[in-house]
mmCIF file of C-alpha atoms and ligand atoms in Angstrom:
data_model
loop_
_atom_site.group_PDB
_atom_site.id
_atom_site.type_symbol
_atom_site.label_atom_id
_atom_site.label_comp_id
_atom_site.label_asym_id
_atom_site.label_seq_id
_atom_site.Cartn_x
_atom_site.Cartn_y
_atom_site.Cartn_z
ATOM 1 C CA MET A 1081 127.865 47.498 -42.747
ATOM 2 C CA ILE A 1082 124.659 45.577 -42.049
ATOM 3 C CA THR A 1083 123.073 44.246 -45.220
ATOM 4 C CA ALA A 1084 119.663 42.714 -45.753
ATOM 5 C CA LEU A 1085 119.714 41.123 -49.173
ATOM 6 C CA THR A 1086 116.336 40.316 -50.773
ATOM 7 C CA VAL A 1087 114.953 39.147 -47.414
ATOM 8 C CA SER A 1088 111.398 37.874 -47.041
ATOM 9 C CA LYS A 1089 109.457 36.705 -43.987
ATOM 10 C CA LYS A 1090 106.012 35.139 -43.981
ATOM 11 C CA TYR A 1091 103.625 34.520 -41.105
ATOM 12 C CA GLY A 1092 101.038 32.078 -42.459
ATOM 13 C CA ASP A 1093 99.786 33.728 -45.639
ATOM 14 C CA LEU A 1094 100.977 37.148 -44.588
ATOM 15 C CA LEU A 1095 104.137 38.442 -46.197
ATOM 16 C CA ALA A 1096 105.451 40.687 -43.395
ATOM 17 C CA VAL A 1097 108.728 41.478 -45.210
ATOM 18 C CA ASN A 1098 108.734 41.149 -48.979
ATOM 19 C CA ASN A 1099 111.986 40.817 -50.933
ATOM 20 C CA LEU A 1100 113.613 43.749 -49.204
ATOM 21 C CA THR A 1101 117.185 44.946 -49.704
ATOM 22 C CA LEU A 1102 118.783 47.458 -47.344
ATOM 23 C CA GLU A 1103 122.277 48.602 -46.380
ATOM 24 C CA ILE A 1104 123.042 50.201 -43.048
ATOM 25 C CA ASP A 1105 126.404 51.927 -42.739
ATOM 26 C CA GLU A 1106 128.524 51.428 -39.680
ATOM 27 C CA GLY A 1107 128.643 54.323 -37.251
ATOM 28 C CA GLY A 1108 125.456 56.086 -38.314
ATOM 29 C CA VAL A 1109 121.976 56.497 -36.894
ATOM 30 C CA TYR A 1110 119.603 54.731 -39.255
ATOM 31 C CA GLY A 1111 115.831 55.077 -39.007
ATOM 32 C CA ILE A 1112 113.184 52.689 -40.297
ATOM 33 C CA ILE A 1113 109.779 54.334 -40.421
ATOM 34 C CA GLY A 1114 106.344 53.310 -41.625
ATOM 35 C CA ARG A 1115 102.836 52.984 -40.379
ATOM 36 C CA SER A 1116 101.763 50.206 -38.034
ATOM 37 C CA GLY A 1117 101.910 46.794 -39.719
ATOM 38 C CA ALA A 1118 104.382 47.898 -42.416
ATOM 39 C CA GLY A 1119 106.851 45.199 -41.331
ATOM 40 C CA LYS A 1120 109.387 47.343 -39.447
ATOM 41 C CA SER A 1121 109.690 45.185 -36.329
ATOM 42 C CA THR A 1122 109.869 42.049 -38.421
ATOM 43 C CA LEU A 1123 112.718 43.532 -40.467
ATOM 44 C CA LEU A 1124 114.454 44.517 -37.225
ATOM 45 C CA ARG A 1125 114.139 40.960 -35.910
ATOM 46 C CA LEU A 1126 115.686 39.666 -39.130
ATOM 47 C CA ILE A 1127 118.678 42.010 -39.094
ATOM 48 C CA SER A 1128 119.224 41.550 -35.352
ATOM 49 C CA LEU A 1129 119.213 37.770 -35.893
ATOM 50 C CA LEU A 1130 116.301 37.142 -33.545
ATOM 51 C CA GLU A 1131 114.576 35.333 -36.411
ATOM 52 C CA PRO A 1132 115.926 33.923 -39.670
ATOM 53 C CA PRO A 1133 114.437 35.159 -42.959
ATOM 54 C CA ASP A 1134 112.515 32.625 -45.086
ATOM 55 C CA LEU A 1135 114.396 33.874 -48.137
ATOM 56 C CA GLY A 1136 117.392 36.126 -48.647
ATOM 57 C CA GLU A 1137 120.468 36.819 -46.557
ATOM 58 C CA VAL A 1138 121.607 39.016 -43.704
ATOM 59 C CA ARG A 1139 125.263 40.050 -43.773
ATOM 60 C CA TYR A 1140 127.504 41.838 -41.304
ATOM 61 C CA ALA A 1141 130.616 43.377 -42.877
ATOM 62 C CA GLY A 1142 129.987 41.217 -45.932
ATOM 63 C CA LYS A 1143 129.798 37.963 -43.999
ATOM 64 C CA ARG A 1144 126.592 35.963 -44.102
ATOM 65 C CA VAL A 1145 125.147 35.589 -40.593
ATOM 66 C CA ASP A 1146 121.469 34.664 -40.921
ATOM 67 C CA ALA A 1147 122.138 30.927 -40.941
ATOM 68 C CA LEU A 1148 124.372 30.930 -37.837
ATOM 69 C CA LYS A 1149 123.446 28.586 -35.019
ATOM 70 C CA GLY A 1150 124.405 27.866 -31.423
ATOM 71 C CA ARG A 1151 127.598 29.413 -30.169
ATOM 72 C CA ASP A 1152 128.312 31.323 -33.402
ATOM 73 C CA LEU A 1153 124.893 32.936 -33.261
ATOM 74 C CA LEU A 1154 125.367 33.862 -29.592
ATOM 75 C CA ARG A 1155 128.741 35.405 -30.382
ATOM 76 C CA MET A 1156 127.162 37.613 -33.068
ATOM 77 C CA ARG A 1157 124.221 38.550 -30.879
ATOM 78 C CA ARG A 1158 126.558 39.610 -28.091
ATOM 79 C CA LYS A 1159 127.623 42.481 -30.336
ATOM 80 C CA MET A 1160 124.052 43.782 -30.446
ATOM 81 C CA GLY A 1161 122.084 45.666 -27.834
ATOM 82 C CA MET A 1162 118.307 46.059 -28.014
ATOM 83 C CA ILE A 1163 115.741 48.309 -26.409
ATOM 84 C CA PHE A 1164 111.969 48.088 -26.756
ATOM 85 C CA GLN A 1165 108.801 50.096 -26.261
ATOM 86 C CA ASN A 1166 107.840 48.111 -23.149
ATOM 87 C CA PHE A 1167 111.425 48.148 -21.756
ATOM 88 C CA ASN A 1168 111.566 44.333 -21.189
ATOM 89 C CA LEU A 1169 113.231 44.707 -17.798
ATOM 90 C CA PHE A 1170 113.134 42.169 -14.959
ATOM 91 C CA SER A 1171 110.624 43.387 -12.395
ATOM 92 C CA SER A 1172 112.076 41.013 -9.791
ATOM 93 C CA ARG A 1173 115.447 42.816 -9.927
ATOM 94 C CA ASP A 1174 116.268 46.365 -8.915
ATOM 95 C CA VAL A 1175 117.972 48.879 -11.219
ATOM 96 C CA PHE A 1176 121.464 47.612 -10.416
ATOM 97 C CA GLY A 1177 120.379 43.976 -10.880
ATOM 98 C CA ASN A 1178 118.941 44.669 -14.317
ATOM 99 C CA VAL A 1179 122.070 46.364 -15.621
ATOM 100 C CA ALA A 1180 124.328 43.753 -14.005
ATOM 101 C CA TYR A 1181 122.433 40.862 -15.600
ATOM 102 C CA PRO A 1182 124.252 40.665 -18.975
ATOM 103 C CA LEU A 1183 127.577 40.983 -17.150
ATOM 104 C CA GLU A 1184 126.660 38.005 -14.965
ATOM 105 C CA ILE A 1185 125.771 36.031 -18.090
ATOM 106 C CA ALA A 1186 129.103 37.041 -19.630
ATOM 107 C CA GLY A 1187 130.794 35.523 -16.580
ATOM 108 C CA LEU A 1188 132.424 38.607 -15.051
ATOM 109 C CA GLY A 1189 133.529 38.487 -11.437
ATOM 110 C CA LYS A 1190 131.567 40.217 -8.693
ATOM 111 C CA LYS A 1191 133.916 43.163 -8.375
ATOM 112 C CA ALA A 1192 134.134 43.773 -12.118
ATOM 113 C CA ILE A 1193 130.340 43.613 -12.346
ATOM 114 C CA LYS A 1194 129.981 46.227 -9.630
ATOM 115 C CA THR A 1195 132.503 48.590 -11.239
ATOM 116 C CA ARG A 1196 131.056 48.251 -14.737
ATOM 117 C CA THR A 1197 127.429 48.488 -13.586
ATOM 118 C CA GLU A 1198 128.136 51.675 -11.665
ATOM 119 C CA GLU A 1199 129.906 53.122 -14.681
ATOM 120 C CA LEU A 1200 126.876 52.282 -16.860
ATOM 121 C CA LEU A 1201 124.400 53.769 -14.376
ATOM 122 C CA LYS A 1202 126.440 56.956 -14.371
ATOM 123 C CA MET A 1203 126.565 56.975 -18.166
ATOM 124 C CA VAL A 1204 122.758 57.038 -18.404
ATOM 125 C CA ASN A 1205 122.492 59.352 -15.420
ATOM 126 C CA ILE A 1206 120.520 57.126 -13.077
ATOM 127 C CA SER A 1207 123.048 56.367 -10.326
ATOM 128 C CA ASP A 1208 120.725 57.845 -7.697
ATOM 129 C CA LYS A 1209 118.160 55.093 -8.415
ATOM 130 C CA LYS A 1210 120.662 52.254 -8.128
ATOM 131 C CA HIS A 1211 118.681 50.275 -5.566
ATOM 132 C CA SER A 1212 115.198 51.338 -6.649
ATOM 133 C CA ALA A 1213 112.561 48.841 -7.666
ATOM 134 C CA LEU A 1214 111.379 49.206 -11.255
ATOM 135 C CA ARG A 1215 107.832 50.021 -10.141
ATOM 136 C CA ASP A 1216 109.197 53.194 -8.570
ATOM 137 C CA LEU A 1217 110.649 54.479 -11.850
ATOM 138 C CA SER A 1218 109.090 56.637 -14.563
ATOM 139 C CA GLY A 1219 108.972 55.403 -18.163
ATOM 140 C CA GLY A 1220 111.954 57.553 -19.092
ATOM 141 C CA GLN A 1221 113.965 56.203 -16.168
ATOM 142 C CA LYS A 1222 113.085 52.621 -17.115
ATOM 143 C CA GLN A 1223 114.277 53.246 -20.660
ATOM 144 C CA ARG A 1224 117.555 54.634 -19.294
ATOM 145 C CA VAL A 1225 118.020 51.410 -17.326
ATOM 146 C CA ALA A 1226 117.231 49.401 -20.468
ATOM 147 C CA ILE A 1227 119.802 51.422 -22.435
ATOM 148 C CA ALA A 1228 122.440 50.808 -19.762
ATOM 149 C CA ARG A 1229 121.678 47.094 -19.825
ATOM 150 C CA ALA A 1230 121.777 46.999 -23.633
ATOM 151 C CA LEU A 1231 125.198 48.654 -23.660
ATOM 152 C CA ALA A 1232 126.670 46.641 -20.788
ATOM 153 C CA VAL A 1233 128.744 44.255 -22.885
ATOM 154 C CA GLU A 1234 129.857 46.962 -25.323
ATOM 155 C CA PRO A 1235 127.873 46.034 -28.430
ATOM 156 C CA ASP A 1236 128.666 47.440 -31.891
ATOM 157 C CA VAL A 1237 125.021 48.104 -32.697
ATOM 158 C CA LEU A 1238 122.071 49.363 -30.673
ATOM 159 C CA PHE A 1239 118.675 48.355 -32.086
ATOM 160 C CA CYS A 1240 115.738 50.436 -30.848
ATOM 161 C CA ASP A 1241 112.223 49.106 -31.499
ATOM 162 C CA GLU A 1242 109.702 51.920 -30.874
ATOM 163 C CA ALA A 1243 111.803 52.753 -27.817
ATOM 164 C CA THR A 1244 110.152 56.128 -27.226
ATOM 165 C CA SER A 1245 106.604 55.256 -28.286
ATOM 166 C CA ALA A 1246 105.362 54.825 -24.712
ATOM 167 C CA LEU A 1247 106.931 58.085 -23.522
ATOM 168 C CA ASP A 1248 105.584 61.642 -23.419
ATOM 169 C CA PRO A 1249 107.121 64.200 -25.831
ATOM 170 C CA LYS A 1250 109.513 65.736 -23.297
ATOM 171 C CA THR A 1251 110.793 62.348 -22.097
ATOM 172 C CA THR A 1252 111.045 61.221 -25.720
ATOM 173 C CA ARG A 1253 113.365 64.154 -26.451
ATOM 174 C CA GLU A 1254 115.473 63.360 -23.384
ATOM 175 C CA VAL A 1255 115.839 59.675 -24.258
ATOM 176 C CA LEU A 1256 116.691 60.516 -27.877
ATOM 177 C CA ALA A 1257 119.282 63.035 -26.715
ATOM 178 C CA LEU A 1258 120.826 60.330 -24.526
ATOM 179 C CA ILE A 1259 120.930 57.838 -27.417
ATOM 180 C CA LYS A 1260 122.540 60.479 -29.624
ATOM 181 C CA GLU A 1261 125.094 61.312 -26.936
ATOM 182 C CA LEU A 1262 125.996 57.641 -26.425
ATOM 183 C CA HIS A 1263 126.177 57.110 -30.183
ATOM 184 C CA GLU A 1264 128.764 59.879 -30.425
ATOM 185 C CA LYS A 1265 130.683 58.896 -27.310
ATOM 186 C CA LEU A 1266 130.811 55.142 -27.932
ATOM 187 C CA ARG A 1267 130.813 55.339 -31.762
ATOM 188 C CA ILE A 1268 128.081 52.743 -31.807
ATOM 189 C CA THR A 1269 125.810 52.153 -34.822
ATOM 190 C CA VAL A 1270 122.169 52.871 -33.985
ATOM 191 C CA VAL A 1271 119.176 51.413 -35.836
ATOM 192 C CA ILE A 1272 115.801 52.841 -34.887
ATOM 193 C CA VAL A 1273 112.366 51.502 -35.772
ATOM 194 C CA THR A 1274 109.609 54.037 -35.233
ATOM 195 C CA HIS A 1275 106.288 55.289 -36.555
ATOM 196 C CA GLN A 1276 107.140 58.799 -35.328
ATOM 197 C CA MET A 1277 108.595 61.315 -37.779
ATOM 198 C CA GLU A 1278 109.920 63.460 -34.947
ATOM 199 C CA VAL A 1279 112.158 60.603 -33.825
ATOM 200 C CA ILE A 1280 113.715 60.350 -37.294
ATOM 201 C CA ARG A 1281 114.083 64.115 -37.497
ATOM 202 C CA ALA A 1282 115.681 64.324 -34.056
ATOM 203 C CA ILE A 1283 118.530 61.876 -34.455
ATOM 204 C CA CYS A 1284 118.710 59.885 -37.700
ATOM 205 C CA ASP A 1285 121.068 60.583 -40.620
ATOM 206 C CA LYS A 1286 119.428 58.138 -42.987
ATOM 207 C CA VAL A 1287 115.906 56.801 -43.205
ATOM 208 C CA ALA A 1288 114.125 53.904 -44.859
ATOM 209 C CA VAL A 1289 110.381 54.233 -45.383
ATOM 210 C CA MET A 1290 108.567 50.897 -45.304
ATOM 211 C CA GLU A 1291 105.178 49.986 -46.672
ATOM 212 C CA ASN A 1292 103.569 46.556 -47.043
ATOM 213 C CA GLY A 1293 106.789 44.769 -46.127
ATOM 214 C CA ALA A 1294 108.800 46.564 -48.793
ATOM 215 C CA LEU A 1295 111.037 49.598 -49.033
ATOM 216 C CA ALA A 1296 109.063 52.567 -50.342
ATOM 217 C CA GLU A 1297 111.965 54.982 -50.214
ATOM 218 C CA GLU A 1298 115.403 55.368 -48.670
ATOM 219 C CA GLY A 1299 117.968 58.120 -48.316
ATOM 220 C CA ALA A 1300 119.373 60.978 -46.252
ATOM 221 C CA VAL A 1301 116.753 62.250 -43.785
ATOM 222 C CA GLU A 1302 116.986 65.786 -45.111
ATOM 223 C CA ALA A 1303 116.451 64.673 -48.724
ATOM 224 C CA VAL A 1304 113.543 62.342 -47.962
ATOM 225 C CA PHE A 1305 111.802 64.947 -45.814
ATOM 226 C CA THR A 1306 112.245 67.910 -48.138
ATOM 227 C CA ASN A 1307 111.455 65.985 -51.286
ATOM 228 C CA PRO A 1308 109.517 62.786 -50.514
ATOM 229 C CA LYS A 1309 108.934 60.727 -53.627
ATOM 230 C CA SER A 1310 106.881 57.752 -52.482
ATOM 231 C CA PRO A 1311 103.208 57.963 -51.492
ATOM 232 C CA ALA A 1312 104.163 56.332 -48.154
ATOM 233 C CA ALA A 1313 106.712 59.054 -47.301
ATOM 234 C CA LYS A 1314 104.315 61.801 -48.413
ATOM 235 C CA GLU A 1315 101.566 60.362 -46.247
ATOM 236 C CA LEU A 1316 103.860 60.230 -43.198
ATOM 237 C CA LEU A 1317 104.804 63.877 -43.733
ATOM 238 C CA HIS A 1318 101.212 65.008 -44.233
ATOM 239 C CA GLY A 1319 100.187 63.147 -41.121
ATOM 240 C CA GLU A 1320 102.440 65.319 -38.985
HETATM 241 P P1 LIG B 1049 105.363 47.125 -37.769
HETATM 242 O O1 LIG B 1049 106.524 46.944 -36.883
HETATM 243 O O2 LIG B 1049 105.659 47.988 -38.955
HETATM 244 O O3 LIG B 1049 104.121 47.609 -37.054
HETATM 245 P P2 LIG B 1049 105.330 44.236 -37.868
HETATM 246 O O4 LIG B 1049 106.642 43.831 -38.423
HETATM 247 O O5 LIG B 1049 105.140 44.168 -36.397
HETATM 248 O O6 LIG B 1049 104.989 45.717 -38.407
HETATM 249 O O7 LIG B 1049 104.192 43.392 -38.544
HETATM 250 C C1 LIG B 1049 104.057 43.240 -39.948
HETATM 251 C C2 LIG B 1049 102.906 42.284 -40.212
HETATM 252 O O8 LIG B 1049 103.257 40.970 -39.807
HETATM 253 C C3 LIG B 1049 101.640 42.652 -39.457
HETATM 254 O O9 LIG B 1049 100.530 42.386 -40.275
HETATM 255 C C4 LIG B 1049 101.672 41.712 -38.273
HETATM 256 O O10 LIG B 1049 100.383 41.436 -37.813
HETATM 257 C C5 LIG B 1049 102.365 40.491 -38.828
HETATM 258 N N1 LIG B 1049 103.161 39.778 -37.812
HETATM 259 C C6 LIG B 1049 104.261 40.263 -37.199
HETATM 260 N N2 LIG B 1049 104.775 39.336 -36.352
HETATM 261 C C7 LIG B 1049 103.975 38.253 -36.437
HETATM 262 C C8 LIG B 1049 103.969 36.954 -35.813
HETATM 263 N N3 LIG B 1049 104.904 36.609 -34.922
HETATM 264 N N4 LIG B 1049 102.976 36.107 -36.144
HETATM 265 C C9 LIG B 1049 102.027 36.444 -37.040
HETATM 266 N N5 LIG B 1049 101.975 37.642 -37.667
HETATM 267 C C10 LIG B 1049 102.923 38.527 -37.387
#
């Protein structure tokens, strides 16, 4: 279980996340939705330990982790994979080199890196592009590479920050289907930040609706979508 307990984060005078409490069950696909500026990415950075909250706590399996530093922080972060809207891949490395990178950092030997990287490329169905340069890949292919890289060191959680927002609808469906498949196969917890309802509908079990840095509503996707209670959730549904 990932818990954010009364977390707040300020940038100057702007309260990006405001006294927010959230619990994410292990093994599910959890969506965080809201319009642009609602504080979703900030919340994701807090729970993925990229930034500490100003107030409140982040806990993993009941253990406080937001104040970790140095080696302890690195050890926690190694259990998390992340993918982003703009892929964040290394343009100087080919497909293989990108996926191999975290394995190099983890100190694996050359042979083990090759075996594991090839396994990962196969898992995301991009083995045929192994030695391609990134500029020769489509957006969907780049996101597959990013997913392979994120999963290289077998994390417990995959955080996705608007991971399909730069993709066309068909590619979005393909990437979501891949995430769902890997979630089931690897039993990995998935946390998805998005402004797109269709993403939540496609693969999430639970959803949190954010507005103005706070939680407007939270619950099973089905329940929130059939009977939205908050103005924020209603607006998202009407906007479809
Ligand atoms: P969302 O992901 O829902 O679009 P964000 O978490 O990115 O929302 O942003 C929430 C608010 O915090 C926005 O008003 C944004 O401009 C502000 N913000 C986010 N990150 C920073 C930062 N590093 N510095 C200053 N303001 C920020």
